[in-house]
Amino acid sequence: MHLAVYLPLLAPLLAAGSAGWLAERMAPRWATWLLATAAVVLAVAGGVALTALAATAIAQLPPVAALGHWSVAVLRREDPASLDLALVASAAALAALVAAVRTLCLRIRALVAAARTARCLPGARQLVVLDDPTPDAYAVPGRPGRIVISTGMYDALDPGERRVLFAHERAHLTCRHHLFVAAAQLAAATNPLLRPLAAAVGYSTERWADERAAQATGDRPLTARTVGKAALLSTHHPRATALAVTGDSPRHRGLRRTGPVPRRVAALLSPPVTPHPVLTVLILLVLTIAAAAAVEAARDLDILFDLAHVATVR
Amino acid sequence: MAQWVRTAVVRTAVGENDDAERGARRPAGALSAQVLEVLTAAGRALTPAEVRGALLERGLEPLAYTTVVTVLSRLHTQGLLDRSRVGRAYAYVAVADHSRLAARRMRRVLDAEADRDAVLARFVSGLSAHDEEVLRRLLGADPEA
C-alpha cells in the first residue's frame, strides 16, 4: 500500500504546477473538459487515499477494533504509515469531507437562487437590459438561462461589439459552463492543492466562450477588441472599480502574472490553438495512474483488514 | 429573492437577436416604460383611468382605456406592479424603485450568495494596473478596423 496510497496525494502537486500552463496550451473546449475531469478524479482519488491512511489509525482504537473484530497487533504490524501520519490523514479526510459537503450545499443554493432569478427577471426574451450606468454584463444560468447587460455597458458598445458580447454569454449558457466550474471548485474545496486547477477551469470556460463568440461573429480581432474595451470600461467606471477589486479579481495571481483578460485578448489576437493530442494523452495517463493507485490502496486496505480479522478468529 | 427581483425596472431588449435591429415590438416596450414612469412618478396607487389621464397630461398620444388596462395587468403579471381593489377596478402601484437602486440591490443580494462569482459568468473581470498596461499595449498594436 505504501506507494499506492501516497501517489494520489502527490498528483495534485503536479496539477497545481501545470494547470495554468495547460489551460493556455490546449484548445479551450478540450482544456475545460480535461481539467475539470482531472480535478474531480484527483479529488476522489485523494479522498480514497486519505481514508485508507485514516482507517488504519482509527481501527487501532480499542473500541473500534473490538467492534470490528480486528486484531490491533496485526494492524500495527502491517500498518503502512506511522500512527501520527494516519491521525493527520484522519483529520485531513474529515476536513475534506466537511468542506465538500459545505461547498456542495452553498453551490446548490447559489445555483437554485440564480435559476429562480433567471426565471423572475421581467421580459420574455433571453436578454435583459438593466437600467444601470455601471457597465456590467453576465449570464445567469437557469431554466431558461438569461443574459443580463446594464445600459452602462449596452450604450458604450457598438452593434458589432454587442453581438460579440451576446454570443459570448450565450455560449456560457449553451455549453453549461457553470457545471464545469462548480465541479472543479467542489474538488478544490476538498483539496486546496487543486485550487489552481479550478482557477484554470474557470479561465478556460471564458476562453471557450470567447472562441465561440469569435466563430459566431466571424471576426477574431473584433472579439479581442470587445473583450478589452469592456474590461477597460469596467475598470474606469467609478462604481465598477469597487466591484472589480472586491469580487472579480482573478484568484490566482503571481506578482508579475497577468490577469485573465489580457491573456484572453492576446489569445484572440493570435490564431486559434491547434489540438495537442500528446498533452491530452499525458493528462489522461496521469489521471489513470492516480485512480489506479487509489484503487490499489483500497484493495490493500481490504486485505489488511481481512488479515486483522482472521487473526482474532484464530 | 422574488421580492427584490420585482424591484428591478427593466427596459427589456426588443428583438435583439443575432442580427436583428430593434424593430416591430418597440411600441409595446415603450408603452410599458411610459406607464411605469407615470406610476413611479406618482408614488401612490393609480387606477387605469388615472394612469390614462396622467399619460395624456404628459402630452403623449391618447390611448384606449382597454389598452391601459392590458398594459397594467401585463406589468402586474411580470411582477413590476402591485395591485389592490378599489371599487370595481384595481389600483396599481409601482413596486419598482429607481432602477439604479434596484440594480444595486440585485447585485447586493447576489453578493450575499457566497458563490455569486462562480455562478454568474461575467463577461470581463477586474484589471490590475499591470493588466491595463498590457491590455492597452495589445489593443494599441492592433489596428482598429
mmCIF file of N, CA and C in Angstrom, chain A residues 51-170:
data_model
loop_
_atom_site.group_PDB
_atom_site.id
_atom_site.type_symbol
_atom_site.label_atom_id
_atom_site.label_comp_id
_atom_site.label_asym_id
_atom_site.label_seq_id
_atom_site.Cartn_x
_atom_site.Cartn_y
_atom_site.Cartn_z
ATOM 1 N N THR A 51 -8.574 8.327 3.231
ATOM 2 C CA THR A 51 -9.421 7.430 4.016
ATOM 3 C C THR A 51 -8.683 6.134 4.332
ATOM 4 N N ALA A 52 -7.938 5.651 3.324
ATOM 5 C CA ALA A 52 -7.173 4.414 3.550
ATOM 6 C C ALA A 52 -6.158 4.612 4.670
ATOM 7 N N LEU A 53 -5.470 5.735 4.642
ATOM 8 C CA LEU A 53 -4.498 6.037 5.693
ATOM 9 C C LEU A 53 -5.180 6.196 7.046
ATOM 10 N N ALA A 54 -6.296 6.909 7.013
ATOM 11 C CA ALA A 54 -7.001 7.192 8.257
ATOM 12 C C ALA A 54 -7.580 5.931 8.873
ATOM 13 N N ALA A 55 -8.068 5.044 8.029
ATOM 14 C CA ALA A 55 -8.755 3.844 8.516
ATOM 15 C C ALA A 55 -7.857 2.998 9.407
ATOM 16 N N THR A 56 -6.575 2.901 9.022
ATOM 17 C CA THR A 56 -5.686 2.050 9.816
ATOM 18 C C THR A 56 -5.505 2.621 11.220
ATOM 19 N N ALA A 57 -5.481 3.942 11.328
ATOM 20 C CA ALA A 57 -5.323 4.555 12.651
ATOM 21 C C ALA A 57 -6.585 4.367 13.486
ATOM 22 N N ILE A 58 -7.729 4.641 12.854
ATOM 23 C CA ILE A 58 -8.995 4.564 13.583
ATOM 24 C C ILE A 58 -9.269 3.138 14.043
ATOM 25 N N ALA A 59 -8.942 2.184 13.176
ATOM 26 C CA ALA A 59 -9.229 0.786 13.515
ATOM 27 C C ALA A 59 -8.376 0.287 14.673
ATOM 28 N N GLN A 60 -7.276 0.989 14.966
ATOM 29 C CA GLN A 60 -6.420 0.559 16.071
ATOM 30 C C GLN A 60 -6.955 1.018 17.419
ATOM 31 N N LEU A 61 -7.906 1.932 17.416
ATOM 32 C CA LEU A 61 -8.520 2.348 18.674
ATOM 33 C C LEU A 61 -9.260 1.148 19.259
ATOM 34 N N PRO A 62 -9.004 0.836 20.524
ATOM 35 C CA PRO A 62 -9.570 -0.395 21.119
ATOM 36 C C PRO A 62 -11.073 -0.578 20.909
ATOM 37 N N PRO A 63 -11.899 0.423 21.181
ATOM 38 C CA PRO A 63 -13.332 0.170 20.989
ATOM 39 C C PRO A 63 -13.687 -0.188 19.540
ATOM 40 N N VAL A 64 -13.017 0.498 18.598
ATOM 41 C CA VAL A 64 -13.307 0.229 17.186
ATOM 42 C C VAL A 64 -12.823 -1.166 16.809
ATOM 43 N N ALA A 65 -11.633 -1.507 17.283
ATOM 44 C CA ALA A 65 -11.069 -2.826 16.960
ATOM 45 C C ALA A 65 -11.945 -3.929 17.521
ATOM 46 N N ALA A 66 -12.471 -3.697 18.711
ATOM 47 C CA ALA A 66 -13.335 -4.700 19.323
ATOM 48 C C ALA A 66 -14.615 -4.859 18.513
ATOM 49 N N LEU A 67 -15.163 -3.727 18.069
ATOM 50 C CA LEU A 67 -16.418 -3.733 17.325
ATOM 51 C C LEU A 67 -16.277 -4.475 16.003
ATOM 52 N N GLY A 68 -15.109 -4.261 15.347
ATOM 53 C CA GLY A 68 -14.920 -4.851 14.026
ATOM 54 C C GLY A 68 -14.237 -6.205 14.066
ATOM 55 N N HIS A 69 -13.892 -6.613 15.284
ATOM 56 C CA HIS A 69 -13.174 -7.882 15.435
ATOM 57 C C HIS A 69 -11.889 -7.882 14.643
ATOM 58 N N TRP A 70 -11.100 -6.826 14.855
ATOM 59 C CA TRP A 70 -9.806 -6.740 14.184
ATOM 60 C C TRP A 70 -8.695 -6.823 15.217
ATOM 61 N N SER A 71 -7.633 -7.517 14.860
ATOM 62 C CA SER A 71 -6.512 -7.632 15.775
ATOM 63 C C SER A 71 -5.667 -6.365 15.714
ATOM 64 N N VAL A 72 -5.568 -5.670 16.854
ATOM 65 C CA VAL A 72 -4.792 -4.426 16.887
ATOM 66 C C VAL A 72 -3.317 -4.719 16.604
ATOM 67 N N ALA A 73 -2.861 -5.851 17.091
ATOM 68 C CA ALA A 73 -1.456 -6.211 16.894
ATOM 69 C C ALA A 73 -1.123 -6.351 15.411
ATOM 70 N N VAL A 74 -1.996 -7.026 14.689
ATOM 71 C CA VAL A 74 -1.766 -7.214 13.252
ATOM 72 C C VAL A 74 -1.801 -5.880 12.525
ATOM 73 N N LEU A 75 -2.783 -5.073 12.897
ATOM 74 C CA LEU A 75 -2.903 -3.753 12.235
ATOM 75 C C LEU A 75 -1.647 -2.926 12.452
ATOM 76 N N ARG A 76 -1.169 -2.972 13.688
ATOM 77 C CA ARG A 76 0.006 -2.160 13.995
ATOM 78 C C ARG A 76 1.233 -2.651 13.243
ATOM 79 N N ARG A 77 1.301 -3.968 13.142
ATOM 80 C CA ARG A 77 2.467 -4.564 12.476
ATOM 81 C C ARG A 77 2.461 -4.255 10.980
ATOM 82 N N GLU A 78 1.287 -4.368 10.368
ATOM 83 C CA GLU A 78 1.207 -4.195 8.911
ATOM 84 C C GLU A 78 0.909 -2.760 8.492
ATOM 85 N N ASP A 79 0.778 -1.887 9.481
ATOM 86 C CA ASP A 79 0.378 -0.503 9.199
ATOM 87 C C ASP A 79 1.303 0.166 8.190
ATOM 88 N N PRO A 80 0.769 0.647 7.082
ATOM 89 C CA PRO A 80 1.635 1.279 6.083
ATOM 90 C C PRO A 80 2.203 2.617 6.535
ATOM 91 N N ALA A 81 1.558 3.215 7.497
ATOM 92 C CA ALA A 81 2.041 4.529 7.936
ATOM 93 C C ALA A 81 2.123 4.561 9.447
ATOM 94 N N SER A 82 2.926 5.474 9.939
ATOM 95 C CA SER A 82 3.002 5.626 11.398
ATOM 96 C C SER A 82 1.655 6.118 11.917
ATOM 97 N N LEU A 83 1.419 5.896 13.180
ATOM 98 C CA LEU A 83 0.146 6.295 13.783
ATOM 99 C C LEU A 83 -0.068 7.799 13.656
ATOM 100 N N ASP A 84 1.013 8.566 13.863
ATOM 101 C CA ASP A 84 0.895 10.028 13.769
ATOM 102 C C ASP A 84 0.405 10.440 12.394
ATOM 103 N N LEU A 85 1.034 9.887 11.366
ATOM 104 C CA LEU A 85 0.665 10.235 9.992
ATOM 105 C C LEU A 85 -0.782 9.863 9.716
ATOM 106 N N ALA A 86 -1.173 8.700 10.217
ATOM 107 C CA ALA A 86 -2.547 8.257 10.000
ATOM 108 C C ALA A 86 -3.539 9.183 10.700
ATOM 109 N N LEU A 87 -3.142 9.682 11.875
ATOM 110 C CA LEU A 87 -4.037 10.609 12.574
ATOM 111 C C LEU A 87 -4.174 11.911 11.801
ATOM 112 N N VAL A 88 -3.055 12.391 11.268
ATOM 113 C CA VAL A 88 -3.096 13.595 10.432
ATOM 114 C C VAL A 88 -4.004 13.358 9.231
ATOM 115 N N ALA A 89 -3.857 12.161 8.639
ATOM 116 C CA ALA A 89 -4.691 11.813 7.485
ATOM 117 C C ALA A 89 -6.162 11.807 7.873
ATOM 118 N N SER A 90 -6.461 11.316 9.081
ATOM 119 C CA SER A 90 -7.854 11.297 9.538
ATOM 120 C C SER A 90 -8.411 12.703 9.604
ATOM 121 N N ALA A 91 -7.623 13.594 10.214
ATOM 122 C CA ALA A 91 -8.066 14.977 10.335
ATOM 123 C C ALA A 91 -8.282 15.583 8.955
ATOM 124 N N ALA A 92 -7.339 15.327 8.060
ATOM 125 C CA ALA A 92 -7.444 15.876 6.708
ATOM 126 C C ALA A 92 -8.662 15.321 5.983
ATOM 127 N N ALA A 93 -8.911 14.023 6.136
ATOM 128 C CA ALA A 93 -10.052 13.400 5.468
ATOM 129 C C ALA A 93 -11.354 13.998 5.975
ATOM 130 N N LEU A 94 -11.426 14.186 7.282
ATOM 131 C CA LEU A 94 -12.638 14.767 7.859
ATOM 132 C C LEU A 94 -12.840 16.193 7.367
ATOM 133 N N ALA A 95 -11.744 16.972 7.373
ATOM 134 C CA ALA A 95 -11.818 18.360 6.900
ATOM 135 C C ALA A 95 -12.274 18.405 5.445
ATOM 136 N N ALA A 96 -11.728 17.502 4.640
ATOM 137 C CA ALA A 96 -12.086 17.460 3.217
ATOM 138 C C ALA A 96 -13.567 17.148 3.047
ATOM 139 N N LEU A 97 -14.061 16.187 3.823
ATOM 140 C CA LEU A 97 -15.468 15.803 3.724
ATOM 141 C C LEU A 97 -16.381 16.954 4.107
ATOM 142 N N VAL A 98 -16.042 17.586 5.242
ATOM 143 C CA VAL A 98 -16.849 18.718 5.708
ATOM 144 C C VAL A 98 -16.852 19.825 4.659
ATOM 145 N N ALA A 99 -15.666 20.137 4.137
ATOM 146 C CA ALA A 99 -15.558 21.199 3.125
ATOM 147 C C ALA A 99 -16.362 20.849 1.886
ATOM 148 N N ALA A 100 -16.311 19.589 1.472
ATOM 149 C CA ALA A 100 -17.036 19.170 0.274
ATOM 150 C C ALA A 100 -18.536 19.331 0.469
ATOM 151 N N VAL A 101 -19.033 18.864 1.610
ATOM 152 C CA VAL A 101 -20.469 18.942 1.863
ATOM 153 C C VAL A 101 -20.922 20.407 1.921
ATOM 154 N N ARG A 102 -20.125 21.205 2.644
ATOM 155 C CA ARG A 102 -20.471 22.617 2.789
ATOM 156 C C ARG A 102 -20.487 23.315 1.426
ATOM 157 N N THR A 103 -19.431 23.100 0.636
ATOM 158 C CA THR A 103 -19.349 23.730 -0.682
ATOM 159 C C THR A 103 -20.502 23.280 -1.574
ATOM 160 N N LEU A 104 -20.802 21.997 -1.517
ATOM 161 C CA LEU A 104 -21.887 21.472 -2.336
ATOM 162 C C LEU A 104 -23.205 22.154 -1.990
ATOM 163 N N CYS A 105 -23.481 22.265 -0.698
ATOM 164 C CA CYS A 105 -24.729 22.907 -0.260
ATOM 165 C C CYS A 105 -24.776 24.364 -0.698
ATOM 166 N N LEU A 106 -23.673 25.086 -0.474
ATOM 167 C CA LEU A 106 -23.636 26.504 -0.854
ATOM 168 C C LEU A 106 -23.821 26.663 -2.356
ATOM 169 N N ARG A 107 -23.159 25.802 -3.094
ATOM 170 C CA ARG A 107 -23.227 25.934 -4.546
ATOM 171 C C ARG A 107 -24.623 25.620 -5.066
ATOM 172 N N ILE A 108 -25.234 24.580 -4.526
ATOM 173 C CA ILE A 108 -26.592 24.242 -4.955
ATOM 174 C C ILE A 108 -27.527 25.394 -4.634
ATOM 175 N N ARG A 109 -27.362 25.954 -3.449
ATOM 176 C CA ARG A 109 -28.215 27.071 -3.054
ATOM 177 C C ARG A 109 -28.033 28.251 -4.010
ATOM 178 N N ALA A 110 -26.779 28.542 -4.347
ATOM 179 C CA ALA A 110 -26.496 29.660 -5.248
ATOM 180 C C ALA A 110 -27.078 29.400 -6.638
ATOM 181 N N LEU A 111 -26.942 28.177 -7.122
ATOM 182 C CA LEU A 111 -27.458 27.847 -8.456
ATOM 183 C C LEU A 111 -28.982 27.905 -8.490
ATOM 184 N N VAL A 112 -29.607 27.427 -7.423
ATOM 185 C CA VAL A 112 -31.069 27.490 -7.351
ATOM 186 C C VAL A 112 -31.525 28.943 -7.314
ATOM 187 N N ALA A 113 -30.833 29.764 -6.518
ATOM 188 C CA ALA A 113 -31.163 31.188 -6.453
ATOM 189 C C ALA A 113 -31.003 31.828 -7.815
ATOM 190 N N ALA A 114 -29.931 31.461 -8.498
ATOM 191 C CA ALA A 114 -29.694 32.025 -9.824
ATOM 192 C C ALA A 114 -30.797 31.616 -10.791
ATOM 193 N N ALA A 115 -31.179 30.347 -10.744
ATOM 194 C CA ALA A 115 -32.229 29.872 -11.646
ATOM 195 C C ALA A 115 -33.546 30.582 -11.367
ATOM 196 N N ARG A 116 -33.833 30.800 -10.086
ATOM 197 C CA ARG A 116 -35.055 31.499 -9.721
ATOM 198 C C ARG A 116 -34.998 32.944 -10.204
ATOM 199 N N THR A 117 -33.821 33.557 -10.030
ATOM 200 C CA THR A 117 -33.618 34.916 -10.523
ATOM 201 C C THR A 117 -33.861 34.972 -12.022
ATOM 202 N N ALA A 118 -33.259 34.011 -12.718
ATOM 203 C CA ALA A 118 -33.365 33.985 -14.173
ATOM 204 C C ALA A 118 -34.822 33.912 -14.601
ATOM 205 N N ARG A 119 -35.592 33.108 -13.861
ATOM 206 C CA ARG A 119 -36.998 32.941 -14.230
ATOM 207 C C ARG A 119 -37.813 34.190 -13.935
ATOM 208 N N CYS A 120 -37.462 34.873 -12.836
ATOM 209 C CA CYS A 120 -38.255 36.016 -12.401
ATOM 210 C C CYS A 120 -37.898 37.315 -13.095
ATOM 211 N N LEU A 121 -36.728 37.373 -13.728
ATOM 212 C CA LEU A 121 -36.376 38.611 -14.411
ATOM 213 C C LEU A 121 -37.434 38.922 -15.453
ATOM 214 N N PRO A 122 -37.897 40.160 -15.480
ATOM 215 C CA PRO A 122 -39.010 40.503 -16.356
ATOM 216 C C PRO A 122 -38.643 40.379 -17.829
ATOM 217 N N GLY A 123 -39.639 40.245 -18.659
ATOM 218 C CA GLY A 123 -39.379 40.124 -20.085
ATOM 219 C C GLY A 123 -39.408 38.677 -20.490
ATOM 220 N N ALA A 124 -39.816 38.460 -21.717
ATOM 221 C CA ALA A 124 -39.941 37.080 -22.174
ATOM 222 C C ALA A 124 -38.681 36.593 -22.873
ATOM 223 N N ARG A 125 -37.813 37.533 -23.242
ATOM 224 C CA ARG A 125 -36.658 37.120 -24.035
ATOM 225 C C ARG A 125 -35.480 36.732 -23.149
ATOM 226 N N GLN A 126 -34.476 36.110 -23.787
ATOM 227 C CA GLN A 126 -33.297 35.663 -23.052
ATOM 228 C C GLN A 126 -32.513 36.859 -22.529
ATOM 229 N N LEU A 127 -32.544 37.960 -23.312
ATOM 230 C CA LEU A 127 -31.734 39.115 -22.961
ATOM 231 C C LEU A 127 -32.497 40.063 -22.046
ATOM 232 N N VAL A 128 -31.833 40.549 -21.011
ATOM 233 C CA VAL A 128 -32.431 41.507 -20.089
ATOM 234 C C VAL A 128 -31.518 42.723 -20.006
ATOM 235 N N VAL A 129 -32.060 43.902 -20.300
ATOM 236 C CA VAL A 129 -31.265 45.128 -20.211
ATOM 237 C C VAL A 129 -31.641 45.844 -18.922
ATOM 238 N N LEU A 130 -30.673 46.007 -18.037
ATOM 239 C CA LEU A 130 -30.916 46.671 -16.762
ATOM 240 C C LEU A 130 -30.540 48.137 -16.846
ATOM 241 N N ASP A 131 -31.451 48.988 -16.378
ATOM 242 C CA ASP A 131 -31.202 50.415 -16.403
ATOM 243 C C ASP A 131 -30.208 50.769 -15.298
ATOM 244 N N ASP A 132 -28.921 50.730 -15.637
ATOM 245 C CA ASP A 132 -27.875 50.964 -14.642
ATOM 246 C C ASP A 132 -26.635 51.471 -15.363
ATOM 247 N N PRO A 133 -26.115 52.646 -14.954
ATOM 248 C CA PRO A 133 -24.979 53.204 -15.684
ATOM 249 C C PRO A 133 -23.665 52.440 -15.468
ATOM 250 N N THR A 134 -23.603 51.599 -14.414
ATOM 251 C CA THR A 134 -22.385 50.817 -14.201
ATOM 252 C C THR A 134 -22.274 49.762 -15.292
ATOM 253 N N PRO A 135 -21.144 49.769 -16.047
ATOM 254 C CA PRO A 135 -21.027 48.777 -17.118
ATOM 255 C C PRO A 135 -20.885 47.371 -16.534
ATOM 256 N N ASP A 136 -21.774 46.491 -16.955
ATOM 257 C CA ASP A 136 -21.752 45.146 -16.412
ATOM 258 C C ASP A 136 -22.513 44.226 -17.352
ATOM 259 N N ALA A 137 -22.067 43.016 -17.470
ATOM 260 C CA ALA A 137 -22.768 42.030 -18.290
ATOM 261 C C ALA A 137 -22.428 40.650 -17.782
ATOM 262 N N TYR A 138 -23.451 39.819 -17.633
ATOM 263 C CA TYR A 138 -23.196 38.462 -17.157
ATOM 264 C C TYR A 138 -24.339 37.545 -17.559
ATOM 265 N N ALA A 139 -24.036 36.258 -17.504
ATOM 266 C CA ALA A 139 -25.034 35.242 -17.813
ATOM 267 C C ALA A 139 -25.507 34.622 -16.513
ATOM 268 N N VAL A 140 -26.814 34.428 -16.390
ATOM 269 C CA VAL A 140 -27.383 33.788 -15.205
ATOM 270 C C VAL A 140 -27.866 32.405 -15.612
ATOM 271 N N PRO A 141 -27.241 31.349 -15.104
ATOM 272 C CA PRO A 141 -27.663 30.004 -15.514
ATOM 273 C C PRO A 141 -29.014 29.658 -14.904
ATOM 274 N N GLY A 142 -29.824 28.969 -15.636
ATOM 275 C CA GLY A 142 -31.130 28.583 -15.114
ATOM 276 C C GLY A 142 -31.923 27.920 -16.201
ATOM 277 N N ARG A 143 -33.217 27.735 -15.904
ATOM 278 C CA ARG A 143 -34.114 27.176 -16.920
ATOM 279 C C ARG A 143 -35.233 28.137 -17.193
ATOM 280 N N PRO A 144 -35.172 29.007 -18.173
ATOM 281 C CA PRO A 144 -34.032 29.136 -19.076
ATOM 282 C C PRO A 144 -32.988 30.074 -18.511
ATOM 283 N N GLY A 145 -31.789 30.027 -19.051
ATOM 284 C CA GLY A 145 -30.765 30.971 -18.618
ATOM 285 C C GLY A 145 -31.046 32.342 -19.201
ATOM 286 N N ARG A 146 -30.548 33.370 -18.522
ATOM 287 C CA ARG A 146 -30.738 34.730 -19.023
ATOM 288 C C ARG A 146 -29.399 35.419 -19.167
ATOM 289 N N ILE A 147 -29.380 36.419 -20.043
ATOM 290 C CA ILE A 147 -28.197 37.249 -20.204
ATOM 291 C C ILE A 147 -28.562 38.646 -19.727
ATOM 292 N N VAL A 148 -27.809 39.155 -18.765
ATOM 293 C CA VAL A 148 -28.100 40.468 -18.206
ATOM 294 C C VAL A 148 -27.016 41.442 -18.658
ATOM 295 N N ILE A 149 -27.445 42.575 -19.189
ATOM 296 C CA ILE A 149 -26.486 43.613 -19.562
ATOM 297 C C ILE A 149 -27.005 44.944 -19.055
ATOM 298 N N SER A 150 -26.126 45.738 -18.458
ATOM 299 C CA SER A 150 -26.564 47.037 -17.966
ATOM 300 C C SER A 150 -26.533 48.040 -19.110
ATOM 301 N N THR A 151 -27.328 49.124 -18.969
ATOM 302 C CA THR A 151 -27.335 50.152 -20.012
ATOM 303 C C THR A 151 -25.953 50.785 -20.108
ATOM 304 N N GLY A 152 -25.231 50.823 -18.982
ATOM 305 C CA GLY A 152 -23.868 51.352 -18.998
ATOM 306 C C GLY A 152 -23.001 50.622 -20.005
ATOM 307 N N MET A 153 -23.129 49.310 -20.019
ATOM 308 C CA MET A 153 -22.349 48.508 -20.964
ATOM 309 C C MET A 153 -22.968 48.593 -22.358
ATOM 310 N N TYR A 154 -24.295 48.465 -22.394
ATOM 311 C CA TYR A 154 -25.010 48.413 -23.676
ATOM 312 C C TYR A 154 -24.724 49.651 -24.519
ATOM 313 N N ASP A 155 -24.840 50.829 -23.878
ATOM 314 C CA ASP A 155 -24.678 52.075 -24.635
ATOM 315 C C ASP A 155 -23.233 52.309 -25.059
ATOM 316 N N ALA A 156 -22.291 51.739 -24.313
ATOM 317 C CA ALA A 156 -20.882 52.003 -24.634
ATOM 318 C C ALA A 156 -20.375 51.165 -25.796
ATOM 319 N N LEU A 157 -21.092 50.094 -26.134
ATOM 320 C CA LEU A 157 -20.636 49.224 -27.222
ATOM 321 C C LEU A 157 -21.411 49.495 -28.487
ATOM 322 N N ASP A 158 -20.754 49.310 -29.638
ATOM 323 C CA ASP A 158 -21.477 49.450 -30.902
ATOM 324 C C ASP A 158 -22.136 48.099 -31.237
ATOM 325 N N PRO A 159 -23.033 48.070 -32.243
ATOM 326 C CA PRO A 159 -23.806 46.846 -32.518
ATOM 327 C C PRO A 159 -22.931 45.600 -32.729
ATOM 328 N N GLY A 160 -21.813 45.756 -33.442
ATOM 329 C CA GLY A 160 -20.929 44.609 -33.668
ATOM 330 C C GLY A 160 -20.365 44.079 -32.367
ATOM 331 N N GLU A 161 -19.942 44.977 -31.497
ATOM 332 C CA GLU A 161 -19.379 44.580 -30.212
ATOM 333 C C GLU A 161 -20.436 43.938 -29.330
ATOM 334 N N ARG A 162 -21.670 44.450 -29.423
ATOM 335 C CA ARG A 162 -22.752 43.841 -28.637
ATOM 336 C C ARG A 162 -22.981 42.405 -29.076
ATOM 337 N N ARG A 163 -22.907 42.186 -30.395
ATOM 338 C CA ARG A 163 -23.095 40.823 -30.905
ATOM 339 C C ARG A 163 -22.044 39.880 -30.334
ATOM 340 N N VAL A 164 -20.811 40.382 -30.211
ATOM 341 C CA VAL A 164 -19.739 39.576 -29.611
ATOM 342 C C VAL A 164 -20.111 39.215 -28.173
ATOM 343 N N LEU A 165 -20.539 40.215 -27.426
ATOM 344 C CA LEU A 165 -20.880 40.007 -26.017
ATOM 345 C C LEU A 165 -22.007 38.983 -25.877
ATOM 346 N N PHE A 166 -23.078 39.162 -26.693
ATOM 347 C CA PHE A 166 -24.209 38.238 -26.577
ATOM 348 C C PHE A 166 -23.796 36.820 -26.940
ATOM 349 N N ALA A 167 -22.971 36.698 -28.006
ATOM 350 C CA ALA A 167 -22.521 35.363 -28.421
ATOM 351 C C ALA A 167 -21.693 34.710 -27.314
ATOM 352 N N HIS A 168 -20.843 35.517 -26.659
ATOM 353 C CA HIS A 168 -20.022 35.001 -25.567
ATOM 354 C C HIS A 168 -20.893 34.500 -24.428
ATOM 355 N N GLU A 169 -21.826 35.332 -23.982
ATOM 356 C CA GLU A 169 -22.665 34.942 -22.847
ATOM 357 C C GLU A 169 -23.572 33.775 -23.213
ATOM 358 N N ARG A 170 -24.073 33.781 -24.466
ATOM 359 C CA ARG A 170 -24.931 32.687 -24.900
ATOM 360 C C ARG A 170 -24.173 31.368 -24.867
#
